[in-house]
Short mmCIF file of C-alpha atoms in Angstrom, two decimals:
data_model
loop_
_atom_site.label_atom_id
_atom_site.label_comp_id
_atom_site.label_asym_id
_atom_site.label_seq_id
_atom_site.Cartn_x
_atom_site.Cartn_y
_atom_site.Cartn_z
CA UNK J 1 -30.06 19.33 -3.73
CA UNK J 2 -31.16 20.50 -7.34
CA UNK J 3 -33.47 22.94 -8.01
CA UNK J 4 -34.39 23.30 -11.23
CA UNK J 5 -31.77 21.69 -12.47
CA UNK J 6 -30.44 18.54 -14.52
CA UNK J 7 -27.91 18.06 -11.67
CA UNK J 8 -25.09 18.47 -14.06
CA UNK J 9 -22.24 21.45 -13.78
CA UNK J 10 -24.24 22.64 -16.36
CA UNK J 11 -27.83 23.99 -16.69
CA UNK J 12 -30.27 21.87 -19.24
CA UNK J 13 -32.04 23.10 -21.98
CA UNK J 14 -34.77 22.42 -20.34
CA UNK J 15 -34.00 24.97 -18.11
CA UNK J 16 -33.05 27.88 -20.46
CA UNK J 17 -36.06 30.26 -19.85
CA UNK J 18 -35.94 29.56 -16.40
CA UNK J 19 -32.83 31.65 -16.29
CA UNK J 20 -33.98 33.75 -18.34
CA UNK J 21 -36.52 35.03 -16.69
CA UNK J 22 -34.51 35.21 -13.16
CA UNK J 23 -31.67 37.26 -15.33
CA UNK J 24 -34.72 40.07 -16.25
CA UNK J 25 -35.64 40.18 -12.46
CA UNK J 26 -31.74 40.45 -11.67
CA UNK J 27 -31.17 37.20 -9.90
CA UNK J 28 -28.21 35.25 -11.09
CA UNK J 29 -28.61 31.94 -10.84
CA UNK J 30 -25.58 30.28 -11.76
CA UNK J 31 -25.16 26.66 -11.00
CA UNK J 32 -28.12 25.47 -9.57
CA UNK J 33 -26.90 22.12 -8.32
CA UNK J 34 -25.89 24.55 -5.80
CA UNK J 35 -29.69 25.66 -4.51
CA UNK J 36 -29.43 24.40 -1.00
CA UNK J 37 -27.22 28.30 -0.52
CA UNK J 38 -30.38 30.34 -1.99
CA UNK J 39 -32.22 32.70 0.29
CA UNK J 40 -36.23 32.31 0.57
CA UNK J 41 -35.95 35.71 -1.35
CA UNK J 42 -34.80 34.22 -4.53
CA UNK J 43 -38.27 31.92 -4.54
CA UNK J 44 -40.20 35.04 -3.61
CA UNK J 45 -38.99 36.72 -6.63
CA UNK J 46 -39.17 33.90 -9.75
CA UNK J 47 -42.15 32.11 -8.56
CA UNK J 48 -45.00 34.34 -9.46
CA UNK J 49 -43.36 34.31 -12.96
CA UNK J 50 -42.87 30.96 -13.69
CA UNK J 51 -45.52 28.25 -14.55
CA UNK J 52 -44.05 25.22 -12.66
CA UNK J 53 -40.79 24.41 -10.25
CA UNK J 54 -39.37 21.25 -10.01
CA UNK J 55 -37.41 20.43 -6.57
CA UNK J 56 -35.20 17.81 -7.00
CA UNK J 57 -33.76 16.69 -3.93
CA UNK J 58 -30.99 13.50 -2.96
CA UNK J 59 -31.06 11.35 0.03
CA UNK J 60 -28.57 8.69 1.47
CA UNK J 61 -27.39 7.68 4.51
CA UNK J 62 -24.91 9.94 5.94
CA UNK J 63 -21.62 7.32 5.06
CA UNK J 64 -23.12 8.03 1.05
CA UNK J 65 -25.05 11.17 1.19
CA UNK J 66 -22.35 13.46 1.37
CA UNK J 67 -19.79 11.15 -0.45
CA UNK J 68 -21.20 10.95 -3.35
CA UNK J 69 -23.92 13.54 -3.80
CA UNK J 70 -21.83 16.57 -2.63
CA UNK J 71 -18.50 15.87 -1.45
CA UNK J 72 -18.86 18.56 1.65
CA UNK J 73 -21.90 19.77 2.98
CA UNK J 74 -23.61 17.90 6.10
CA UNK J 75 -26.09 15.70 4.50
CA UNK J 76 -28.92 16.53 7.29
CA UNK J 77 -28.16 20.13 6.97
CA UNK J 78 -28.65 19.93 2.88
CA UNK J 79 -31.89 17.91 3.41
CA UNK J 80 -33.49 19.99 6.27
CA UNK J 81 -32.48 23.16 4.13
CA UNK J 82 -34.44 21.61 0.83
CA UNK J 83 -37.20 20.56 2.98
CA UNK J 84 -37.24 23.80 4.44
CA UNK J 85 -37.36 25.72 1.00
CA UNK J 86 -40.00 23.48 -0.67
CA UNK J 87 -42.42 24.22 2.60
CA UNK J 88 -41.77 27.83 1.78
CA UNK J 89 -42.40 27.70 -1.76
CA UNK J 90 -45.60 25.50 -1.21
CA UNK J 91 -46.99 27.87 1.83
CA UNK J 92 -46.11 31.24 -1.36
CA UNK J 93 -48.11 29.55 -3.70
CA UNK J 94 -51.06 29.26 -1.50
CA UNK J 95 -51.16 32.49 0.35
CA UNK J 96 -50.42 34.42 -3.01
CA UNK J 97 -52.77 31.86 -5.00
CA UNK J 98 -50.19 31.71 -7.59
CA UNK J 99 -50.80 29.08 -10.84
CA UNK J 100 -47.41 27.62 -10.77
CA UNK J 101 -47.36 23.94 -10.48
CA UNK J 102 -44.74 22.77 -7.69
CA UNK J 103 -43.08 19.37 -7.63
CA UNK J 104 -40.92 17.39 -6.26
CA UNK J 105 -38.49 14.77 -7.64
CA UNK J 106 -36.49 12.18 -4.77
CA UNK J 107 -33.25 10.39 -5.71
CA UNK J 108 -32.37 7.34 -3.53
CA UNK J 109 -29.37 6.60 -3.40
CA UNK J 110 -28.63 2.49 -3.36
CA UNK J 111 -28.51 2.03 0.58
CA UNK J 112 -32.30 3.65 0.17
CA UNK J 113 -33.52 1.07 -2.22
CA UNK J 114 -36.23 -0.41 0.23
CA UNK J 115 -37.63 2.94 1.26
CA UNK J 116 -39.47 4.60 -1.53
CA UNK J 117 -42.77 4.33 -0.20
CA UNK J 118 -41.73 6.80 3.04
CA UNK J 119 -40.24 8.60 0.36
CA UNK J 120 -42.97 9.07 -1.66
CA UNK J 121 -45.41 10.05 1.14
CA UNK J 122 -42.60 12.52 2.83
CA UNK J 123 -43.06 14.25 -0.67
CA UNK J 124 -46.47 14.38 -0.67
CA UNK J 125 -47.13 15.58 2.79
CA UNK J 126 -44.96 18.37 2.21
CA UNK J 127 -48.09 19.91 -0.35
CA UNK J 128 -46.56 19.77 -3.45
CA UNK J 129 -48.49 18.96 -6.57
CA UNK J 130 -46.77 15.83 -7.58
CA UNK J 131 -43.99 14.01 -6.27
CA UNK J 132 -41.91 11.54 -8.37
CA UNK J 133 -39.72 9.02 -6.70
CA UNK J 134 -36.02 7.17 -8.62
CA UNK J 135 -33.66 4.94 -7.01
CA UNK J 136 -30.28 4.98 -8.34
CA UNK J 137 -28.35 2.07 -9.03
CA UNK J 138 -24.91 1.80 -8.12
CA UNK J 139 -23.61 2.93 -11.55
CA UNK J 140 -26.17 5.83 -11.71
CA UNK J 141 -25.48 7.82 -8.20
CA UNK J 142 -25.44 11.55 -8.38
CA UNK J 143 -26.99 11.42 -11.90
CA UNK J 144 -30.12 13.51 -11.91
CA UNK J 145 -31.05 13.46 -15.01
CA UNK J 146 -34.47 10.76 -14.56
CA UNK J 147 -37.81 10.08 -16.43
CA UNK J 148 -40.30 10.59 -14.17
CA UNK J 149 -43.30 9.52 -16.32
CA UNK J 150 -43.02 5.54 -14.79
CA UNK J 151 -43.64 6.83 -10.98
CA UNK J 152 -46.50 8.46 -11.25
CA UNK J 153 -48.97 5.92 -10.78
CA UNK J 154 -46.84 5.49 -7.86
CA UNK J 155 -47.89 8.97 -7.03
CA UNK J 156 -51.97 8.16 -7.76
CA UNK J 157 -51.34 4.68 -5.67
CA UNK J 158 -50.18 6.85 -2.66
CA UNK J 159 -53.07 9.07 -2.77
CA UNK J 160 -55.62 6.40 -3.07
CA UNK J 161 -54.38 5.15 -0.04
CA UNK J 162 -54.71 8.57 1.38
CA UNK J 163 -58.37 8.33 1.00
CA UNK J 164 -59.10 4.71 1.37
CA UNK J 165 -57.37 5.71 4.96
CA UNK J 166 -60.10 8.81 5.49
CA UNK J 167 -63.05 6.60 4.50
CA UNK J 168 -61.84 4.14 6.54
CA UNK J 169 -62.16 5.90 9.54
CA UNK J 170 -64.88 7.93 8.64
CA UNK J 171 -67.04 4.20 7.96
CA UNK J 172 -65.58 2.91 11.39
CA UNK J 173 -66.87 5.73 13.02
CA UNK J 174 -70.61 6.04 11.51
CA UNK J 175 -71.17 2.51 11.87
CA UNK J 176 -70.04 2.31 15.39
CA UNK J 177 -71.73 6.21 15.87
CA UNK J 178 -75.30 4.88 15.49
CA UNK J 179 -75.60 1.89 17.40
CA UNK J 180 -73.93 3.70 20.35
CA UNK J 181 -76.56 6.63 19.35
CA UNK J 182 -80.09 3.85 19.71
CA UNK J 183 -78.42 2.71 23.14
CA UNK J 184 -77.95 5.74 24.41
CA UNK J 185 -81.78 6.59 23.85
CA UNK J 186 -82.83 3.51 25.29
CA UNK J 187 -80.74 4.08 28.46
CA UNK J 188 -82.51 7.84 28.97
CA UNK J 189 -85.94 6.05 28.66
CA UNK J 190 -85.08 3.48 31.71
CA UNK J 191 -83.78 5.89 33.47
CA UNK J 192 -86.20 8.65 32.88
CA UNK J 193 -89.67 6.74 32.51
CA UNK J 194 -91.34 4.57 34.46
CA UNK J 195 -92.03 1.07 32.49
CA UNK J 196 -93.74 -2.18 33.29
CA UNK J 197 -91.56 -5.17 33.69
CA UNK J 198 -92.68 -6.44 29.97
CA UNK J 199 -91.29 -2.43 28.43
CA UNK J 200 -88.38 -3.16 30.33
CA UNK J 201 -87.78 -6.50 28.58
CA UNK J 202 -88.31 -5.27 25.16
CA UNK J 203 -86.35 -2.45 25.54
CA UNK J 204 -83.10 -4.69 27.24
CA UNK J 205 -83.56 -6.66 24.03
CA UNK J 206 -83.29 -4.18 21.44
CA UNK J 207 -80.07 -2.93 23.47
CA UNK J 208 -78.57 -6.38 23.44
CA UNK J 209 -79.35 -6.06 19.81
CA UNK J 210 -77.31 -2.95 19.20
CA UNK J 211 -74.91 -4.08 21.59
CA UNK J 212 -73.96 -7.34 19.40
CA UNK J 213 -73.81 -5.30 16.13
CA UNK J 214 -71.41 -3.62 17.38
CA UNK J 215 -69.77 -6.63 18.81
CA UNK J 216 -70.16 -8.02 15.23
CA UNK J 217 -68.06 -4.61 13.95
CA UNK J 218 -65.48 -4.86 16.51
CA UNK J 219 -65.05 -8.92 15.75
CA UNK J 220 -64.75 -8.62 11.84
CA UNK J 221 -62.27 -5.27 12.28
CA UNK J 222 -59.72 -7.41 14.45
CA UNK J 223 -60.30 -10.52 11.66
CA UNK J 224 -59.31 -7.85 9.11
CA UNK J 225 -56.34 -6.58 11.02
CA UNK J 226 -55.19 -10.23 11.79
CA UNK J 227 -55.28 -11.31 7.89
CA UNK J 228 -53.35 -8.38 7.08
CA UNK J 229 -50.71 -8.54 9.62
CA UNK J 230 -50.02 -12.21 9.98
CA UNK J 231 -47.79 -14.53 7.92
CA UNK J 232 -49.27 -15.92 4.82
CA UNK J 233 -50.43 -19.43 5.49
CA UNK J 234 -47.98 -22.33 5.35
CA UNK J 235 -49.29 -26.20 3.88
CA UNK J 236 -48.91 -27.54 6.65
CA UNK J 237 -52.39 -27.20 8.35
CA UNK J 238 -55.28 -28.47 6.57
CA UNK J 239 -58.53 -28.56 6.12
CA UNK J 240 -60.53 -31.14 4.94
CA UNK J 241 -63.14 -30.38 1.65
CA UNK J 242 -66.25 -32.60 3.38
CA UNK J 243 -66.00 -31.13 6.77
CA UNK J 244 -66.16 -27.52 5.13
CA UNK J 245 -69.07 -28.36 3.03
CA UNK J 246 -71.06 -30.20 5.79
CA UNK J 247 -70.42 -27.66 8.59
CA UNK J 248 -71.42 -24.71 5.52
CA UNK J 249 -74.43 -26.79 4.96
CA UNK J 250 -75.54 -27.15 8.87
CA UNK J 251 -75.23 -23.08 9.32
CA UNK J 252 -76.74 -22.46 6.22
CA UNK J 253 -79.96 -24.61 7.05
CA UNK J 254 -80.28 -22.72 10.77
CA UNK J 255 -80.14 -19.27 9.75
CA UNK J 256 -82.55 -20.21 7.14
CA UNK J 257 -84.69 -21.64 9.61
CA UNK J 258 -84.29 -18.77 11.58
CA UNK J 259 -85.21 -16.15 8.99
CA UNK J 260 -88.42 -18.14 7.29
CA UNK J 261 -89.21 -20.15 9.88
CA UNK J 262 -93.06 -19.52 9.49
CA UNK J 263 -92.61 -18.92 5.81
CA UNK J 264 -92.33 -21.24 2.87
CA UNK J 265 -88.61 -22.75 3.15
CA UNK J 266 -85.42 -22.02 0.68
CA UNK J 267 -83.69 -25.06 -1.30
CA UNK J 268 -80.25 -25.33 0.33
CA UNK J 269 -78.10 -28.06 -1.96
CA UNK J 270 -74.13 -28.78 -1.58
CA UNK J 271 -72.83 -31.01 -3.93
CA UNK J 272 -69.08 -32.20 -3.90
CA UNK J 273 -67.84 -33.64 -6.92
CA UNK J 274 -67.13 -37.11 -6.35
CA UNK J 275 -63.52 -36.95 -7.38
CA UNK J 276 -62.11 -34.27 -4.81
CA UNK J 277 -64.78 -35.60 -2.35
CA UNK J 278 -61.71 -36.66 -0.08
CA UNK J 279 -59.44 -33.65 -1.08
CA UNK J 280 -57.59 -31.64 2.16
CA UNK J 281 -57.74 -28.08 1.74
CA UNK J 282 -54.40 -26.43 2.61
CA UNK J 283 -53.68 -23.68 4.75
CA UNK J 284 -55.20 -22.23 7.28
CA UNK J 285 -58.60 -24.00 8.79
CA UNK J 286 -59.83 -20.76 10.02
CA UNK J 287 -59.93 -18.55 7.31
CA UNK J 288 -60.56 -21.30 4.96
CA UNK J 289 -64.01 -21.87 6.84
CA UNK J 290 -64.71 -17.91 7.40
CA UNK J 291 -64.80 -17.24 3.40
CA UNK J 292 -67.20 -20.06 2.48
CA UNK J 293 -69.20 -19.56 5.63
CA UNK J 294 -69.54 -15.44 4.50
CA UNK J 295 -70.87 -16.35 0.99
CA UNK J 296 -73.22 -18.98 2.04
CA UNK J 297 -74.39 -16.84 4.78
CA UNK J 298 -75.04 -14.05 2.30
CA UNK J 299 -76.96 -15.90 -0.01
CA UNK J 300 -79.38 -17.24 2.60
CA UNK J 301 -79.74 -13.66 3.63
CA UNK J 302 -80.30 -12.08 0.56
CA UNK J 303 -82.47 -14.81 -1.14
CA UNK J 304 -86.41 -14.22 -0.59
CA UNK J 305 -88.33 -17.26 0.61
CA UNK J 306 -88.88 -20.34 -1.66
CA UNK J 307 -85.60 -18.85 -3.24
CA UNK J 308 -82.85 -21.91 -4.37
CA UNK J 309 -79.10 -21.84 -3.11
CA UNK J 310 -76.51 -24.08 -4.51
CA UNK J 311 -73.07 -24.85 -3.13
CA UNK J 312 -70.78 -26.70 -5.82
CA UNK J 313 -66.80 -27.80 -4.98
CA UNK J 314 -65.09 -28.74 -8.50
CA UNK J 315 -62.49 -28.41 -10.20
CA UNK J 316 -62.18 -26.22 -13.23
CA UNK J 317 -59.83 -27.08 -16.36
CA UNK J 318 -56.76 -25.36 -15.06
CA UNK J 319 -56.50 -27.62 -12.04
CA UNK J 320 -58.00 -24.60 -9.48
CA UNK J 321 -60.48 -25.91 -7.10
CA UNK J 322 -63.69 -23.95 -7.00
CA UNK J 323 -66.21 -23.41 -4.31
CA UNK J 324 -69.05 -21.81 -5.69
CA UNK J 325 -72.23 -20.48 -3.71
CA UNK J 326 -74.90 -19.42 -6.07
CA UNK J 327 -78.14 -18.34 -5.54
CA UNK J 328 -82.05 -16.96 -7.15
CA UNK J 329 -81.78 -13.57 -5.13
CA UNK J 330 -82.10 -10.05 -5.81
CA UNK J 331 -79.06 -9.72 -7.61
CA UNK J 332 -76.52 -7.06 -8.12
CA UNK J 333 -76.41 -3.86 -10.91
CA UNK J 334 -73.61 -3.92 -12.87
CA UNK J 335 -72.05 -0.82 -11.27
CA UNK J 336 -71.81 -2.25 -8.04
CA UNK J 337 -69.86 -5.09 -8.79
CA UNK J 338 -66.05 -3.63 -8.73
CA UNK J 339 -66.73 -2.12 -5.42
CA UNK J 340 -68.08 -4.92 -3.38
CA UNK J 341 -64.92 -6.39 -1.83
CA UNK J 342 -64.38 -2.49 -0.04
CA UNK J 343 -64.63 -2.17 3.26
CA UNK J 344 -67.79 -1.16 4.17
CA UNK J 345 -69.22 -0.97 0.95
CA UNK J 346 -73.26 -1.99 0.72
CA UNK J 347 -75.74 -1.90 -2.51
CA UNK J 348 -78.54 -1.22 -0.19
CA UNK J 349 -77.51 0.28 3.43
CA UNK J 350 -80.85 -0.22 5.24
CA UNK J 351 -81.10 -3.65 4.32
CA UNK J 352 -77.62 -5.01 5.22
CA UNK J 353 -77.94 -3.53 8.43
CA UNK J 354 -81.70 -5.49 8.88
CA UNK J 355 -79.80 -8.53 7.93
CA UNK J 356 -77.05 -8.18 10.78
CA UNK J 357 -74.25 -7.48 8.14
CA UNK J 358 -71.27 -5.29 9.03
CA UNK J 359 -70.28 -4.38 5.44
CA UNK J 360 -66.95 -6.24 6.33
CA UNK J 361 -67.60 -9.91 5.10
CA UNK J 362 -66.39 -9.70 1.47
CA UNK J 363 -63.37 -7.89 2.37
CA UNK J 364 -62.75 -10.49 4.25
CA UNK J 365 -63.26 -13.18 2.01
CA UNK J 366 -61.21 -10.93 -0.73
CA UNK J 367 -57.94 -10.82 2.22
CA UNK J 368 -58.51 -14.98 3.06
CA UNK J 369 -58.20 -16.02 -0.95
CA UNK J 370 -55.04 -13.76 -1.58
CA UNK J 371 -53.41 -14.69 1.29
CA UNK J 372 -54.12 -18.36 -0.11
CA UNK J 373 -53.35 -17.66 -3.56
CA UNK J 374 -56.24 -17.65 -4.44
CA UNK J 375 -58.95 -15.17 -6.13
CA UNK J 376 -62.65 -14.34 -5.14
CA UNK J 377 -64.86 -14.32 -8.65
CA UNK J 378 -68.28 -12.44 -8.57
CA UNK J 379 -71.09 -12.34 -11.19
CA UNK J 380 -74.56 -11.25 -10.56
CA UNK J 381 -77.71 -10.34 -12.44
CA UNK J 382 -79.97 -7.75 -11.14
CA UNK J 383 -83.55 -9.48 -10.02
CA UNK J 384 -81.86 -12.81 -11.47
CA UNK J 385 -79.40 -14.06 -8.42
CA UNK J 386 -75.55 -14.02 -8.00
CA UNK J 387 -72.39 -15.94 -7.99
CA UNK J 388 -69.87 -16.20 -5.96
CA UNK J 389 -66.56 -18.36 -6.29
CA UNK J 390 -63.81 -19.24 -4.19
CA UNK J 391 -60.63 -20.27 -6.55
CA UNK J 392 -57.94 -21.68 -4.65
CA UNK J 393 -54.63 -23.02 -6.72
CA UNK J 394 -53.64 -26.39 -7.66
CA UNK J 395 -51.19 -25.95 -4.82
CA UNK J 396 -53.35 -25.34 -1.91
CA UNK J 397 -55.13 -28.77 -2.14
CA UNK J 398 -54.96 -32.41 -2.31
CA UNK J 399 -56.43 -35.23 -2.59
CA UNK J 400 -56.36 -38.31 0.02
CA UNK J 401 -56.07 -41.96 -1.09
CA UNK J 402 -58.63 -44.13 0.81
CA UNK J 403 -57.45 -47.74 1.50
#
């Protein structure tokens, strides 16, 4: 355990006014690879002076940790002690609101080398400021001495995920929140009022309405888990490129016949070029089917009456096989367009919801094409219509000979 401290027998440079300023208050220091022996009391006393503290603290598994890093000490005593004295310095700085910045640097030692992420996160839940992680390679254990500057994305990665986690669950719950909400209004007014048979029937419906959504929610939540916890799709299975298209094509047709049924029809045309017309996707059937049928479902959905929607399968001059669903709807602004494959993410709320959308599909979509390989390309124009493409590899088709 180093605190403040190259991890040499030495102190750096670096470290100069550090000791400095501990000599002035009377505290002596000394070697400082030797921190894990400091009482809280030494903290106490140099951190309201100081502008920042570095912990740096070394972990290995107990054959290495105390081998190589310190050649006596207990290695879960040392770590519980450093653990213990950053929580202490962290819980000073708040309750004294002092401005010194408090970090803390992990070194892995080799038999850690798969374990930086829990790393990284044990040093961030413990409050610091910034925590930078560096695995040592067999030639470098019980060298300290590290440039941190490479890890801290890794540090801005962690706490994006952080917050992707909270909105996560805050989304789950306020989309699940107010359909539960409408039923449970609807089940006071049958049971408090009396109603005629036909109320009772119209107000059964709209339950069964709110009942599926959230059916919907539940269904595309368990898709999402499944993609993201399954194997990635072998080439065996297969799919093939005309019974995509024509199924697409059949659901596209009913739920616009559904929507505008007394209104002037939309244009629905698939086209296949005739070279890959006989082309197997390959991979997995199911997910395969769910991304092309969430694009074409969306366009039909978001494309006003009399509106056109085109479905083309090429391929483009790097060999990549396209399916591309475009369409003469409302379009997308610009700024929307980075955020659209997020979870739960909608342009317009109000209207997704009217349309039976769960804000789920294109994260969907997004998790099927990397999990194949393969990339999900948008463009849109605001009041012009949109573009969606499916781009799978050269690897993740073929095409059939026909006798």
């Amino acid at each position: 355990v180093s605190l403040v401290s190259d991890g040499e027998s030495t102190i750096s440079k670096a470290y100069v006014p550090f000791v400095q300023h501990a000599a002035k208050l009377g505290i002596n220091i000394g070697n400082a690879t030797n921190a894990w022996e400091w009482e809280p009391e030494k903290i106490e006393a140099v951190l309201p002076h100081i502008t920042w503290l570095r912990f740096t603290v070394a972990a290995g598994r107990p054959e290495s940790y105390a081998k190589i890093m310190y050649k006596g000490p207990e290695h879960t005593q040392v770590f519980d002690r450093a653990m213990s004295h950053i929580r202490y310095a962290v819980e000073l700085k708040r309750k004294k609101n002092l401005p010194v910045t408090l970090g803390i640097q992990m070194v892995l030692m080799p038999d850690l080398k798969d374990e930086i992420l829990p790393f990284a996160k044990l040093g961030l839940d413990l409050g610091v400021d910034y925590a930078v992680i560096k695995h040592c390679s067999d030639d470098e254990q019980g060298t300290l001495g590290i440039d941190y500057s490479q890890y801290e994305a890794l540090h801005q990665l962690l706490e994006q995920a952080e917050a992707m986690r909270r909105d996560f669950v805050a989304n789950v719950s306020h989309e699940i929140r107010t359909p539960l909400t409408v039923l449970a209004g609807f089940v006071e007014t049958l049971q408090t009022l009396k109603l005629n048979p036909q109320e009772q029937d119209n107000y059964l419906a709209l339950m069964a309405t709110q009942a599926q959504r959230m059916q919907s929610l539940v269904d595309d939540l368990l898709t999402l888990s499944r993609l993201e916890g399954s194997p990635i799709p072998g080439f065996t299975s297969h799919l093939a490129l005309s019974q995509l298209m024509d199924a697409c094509q059949s659901e596209a047709q009913q739920l616009s016949h559904v929507l505008y049924q007394d209104k002037i029809a939309q244009v629905i045309v698939f086209e296949t070029d005739p070279a890959i017309k006989d082309s197997l996707l390959l991979g997995e059937p199911r997910e395969l089917q769910s991304a092309l049928s969430n694009l074409v479902s969306n366009a039909v959905r978001y494309t006003p009456q009399g509106g056109r929607i085109e479905v083309h399968a090429f391929i483009s001059t790097d060999g990549s096989l396209n399916l591309q669903v475009k369409d003469t709807g409302t379009g997308i602004p610009p700024e929307h367009l980075p955020r659209l494959t997020e979870r739960f993410y909608r342009v317009d709320r109000s209207r997704s919801r009217e349309s039976g959308g769960t804000g789920l599909g294109l994260a969907i979509v997004k998790h099927v094409m990397q999990r194949h390989g393969g990339q999900l390309e948008i463009a849109s124009i605001a009041g012009q219509g949109s573009c969606f493409t499916l781009v799978l590899p050269a690897t993740r088709y073929k095409i059939e000979l026909t006798s």
